[in-house]
Amino acid sequence: GAGVSQSPSNKVTEKGKDVELRCDPISGHTALYWYRQRLGQGLEFLIYFQGNSAPDKSGLPSDRFSAERTGESVSTLTIQRTQQEDSAVYLCASSLALHPEQFFGPGTRLTVL
Amino acid sequence: GQNIDQPTEMTATEGAIVQINCTYQTSGFNGLFWYQQHAGEAPTFLSYNVLDGLEEKGRFSSFLSRSKGYSYLLLKELQMKDSASYLCAVREDRRAGYALNFGKGTSLLVTP
């Protein structure tokens, strides 16, 4: 079946602009995660959604970052007033509820000029 | 917070065995994971340890010692396609679900 998909695959934006990244999880996966991977760094957890429960936002680096998910489907990660340090690959992963194996999407490479 | 340390790079020969170590410090350990990431691709799940001991899955095995804050990934009968980055990740009690904290990864190069 189809895996996790993300769009766009690449995004170049100017400092100060807002960007919106999209993730389509695997059908039936109630858990959804966003991570960020800066060049030369490990993946950083950003936010976690599980069904209709309140999301775990403990990894969001600032109030410029927000994410939404409607039910158990698509999620969007929004970064407002982008800064150069926001440049990274943003990865989305999904899994079955309370299952350890996460399936990652191909990522969105964000470049802030 | 926590620290996850693993070697930056390793090189091994095709057909050989390689062990990639990972040490971690965390306030509330709740599982250790290994992922494989080929250049430019998404990470893929390899293994999960929550209890001490060795978990074997084909050519790959993963070991955990919670008292030592230590894990290793063992790759046997290395193949050229095993050249990739290997990511050690820890799950903490303070995070919901299986939200993970990752190390920087170990870049493994398999040579003929």
PDB file of C-alpha atoms in Angstrom, chain A residues 33 35 37 40-45 48 56 58-59 91 98-107, chain B residues 33 35 37 40-45 48 87 91 94-105:
ATOM      1  CA  TYR A  33       4.889  12.516  14.463  1.00  0.00           C
ATOM      2  CA  TYR A  35      10.592  15.640  13.344  1.00  0.00           C
ATOM      3  CA  GLN A  37      16.667  17.086  10.827  1.00  0.00           C
ATOM      4  CA  GLY A  40      24.792  17.251  10.632  1.00  0.00           C
ATOM      5  CA  GLN A  41      22.350  16.860  13.502  1.00  0.00           C
ATOM      6  CA  GLY A  42      20.111  14.091  14.768  1.00  0.00           C
ATOM      7  CA  LEU A  43      16.358  14.102  14.254  1.00  0.00           C
ATOM      8  CA  GLU A  44      14.577  16.420  16.704  1.00  0.00           C
ATOM      9  CA  PHE A  45      11.069  15.550  17.839  1.00  0.00           C
ATOM     10  CA  TYR A  48       2.905  14.053  18.249  1.00  0.00           C
ATOM     11  CA  ASP A  56       2.151  16.448  22.637  1.00  0.00           C
ATOM     12  CA  SER A  58       6.719  19.500  23.926  1.00  0.00           C
ATOM     13  CA  GLY A  59       9.256  19.466  21.077  1.00  0.00           C
ATOM     14  CA  LEU A  91      10.108  14.532   8.424  1.00  0.00           C
ATOM     15  CA  LEU A  98       0.994   2.552  20.670  1.00  0.00           C
ATOM     16  CA  HIS A  99       3.111   0.607  18.194  1.00  0.00           C
ATOM     17  CA  PRO A 100       6.883   1.174  18.302  1.00  0.00           C
ATOM     18  CA  GLU A 101       7.578   1.082  14.564  1.00  0.00           C
ATOM     19  CA  GLN A 102       7.242   4.469  12.886  1.00  0.00           C
ATOM     20  CA  PHE A 103       7.056   4.775   9.113  1.00  0.00           C
ATOM     21  CA  PHE A 104       8.721   7.905   7.812  1.00  0.00           C
ATOM     22  CA  GLY A 105       7.849  10.005   4.803  1.00  0.00           C
ATOM     23  CA  PRO A 106      10.485  11.311   2.367  1.00  0.00           C
ATOM     24  CA  GLY A 107      10.617  14.694   4.078  1.00  0.00           C
TER      25      GLY A 107
ATOM     26  CA  PHE B  33      15.453   2.064  18.857  1.00  0.00           C
ATOM     27  CA  TYR B  35      16.869   3.080  12.458  1.00  0.00           C
ATOM     28  CA  GLN B  37      18.851   5.895   6.837  1.00  0.00           C
ATOM     29  CA  GLY B  40      18.656  11.271   0.882  1.00  0.00           C
ATOM     30  CA  GLU B  41      16.034   8.796   2.064  1.00  0.00           C
ATOM     31  CA  ALA B  42      13.701   8.449   5.030  1.00  0.00           C
ATOM     32  CA  PRO B  43      14.775   6.453   8.096  1.00  0.00           C
ATOM     33  CA  THR B  44      13.515   2.868   8.290  1.00  0.00           C
ATOM     34  CA  PHE B  45      12.926   0.914  11.490  1.00  0.00           C
ATOM     35  CA  TYR B  48      13.394  -1.951  19.422  1.00  0.00           C
ATOM     36  CA  LEU B  87      20.456   6.136  14.068  1.00  0.00           C
ATOM     37  CA  ARG B  91      12.032   6.963  24.091  1.00  0.00           C
ATOM     38  CA  ARG B  94       7.988  12.438  29.582  1.00  0.00           C
ATOM     39  CA  ARG B  95       6.982  12.189  25.962  1.00  0.00           C
ATOM     40  CA  ALA B  96       3.700  10.786  24.706  1.00  0.00           C
ATOM     41  CA  GLY B  97       3.451   7.858  22.369  1.00  0.00           C
ATOM     42  CA  TYR B  98       6.726   6.769  20.850  1.00  0.00           C
ATOM     43  CA  ALA B  99       8.144  10.246  20.296  1.00  0.00           C
ATOM     44  CA  LEU B 100      11.877   9.676  20.052  1.00  0.00           C
ATOM     45  CA  ASN B 101      15.107  11.543  20.679  1.00  0.00           C
ATOM     46  CA  PHE B 102      17.739  10.597  18.125  1.00  0.00           C
ATOM     47  CA  GLY B 103      21.514  10.587  18.181  1.00  0.00           C
ATOM     48  CA  LYS B 104      23.402  12.170  15.287  1.00  0.00           C
ATOM     49  CA  GLY B 105      23.834   8.823  13.587  1.00  0.00           C
TER      50      GLY B 105
END
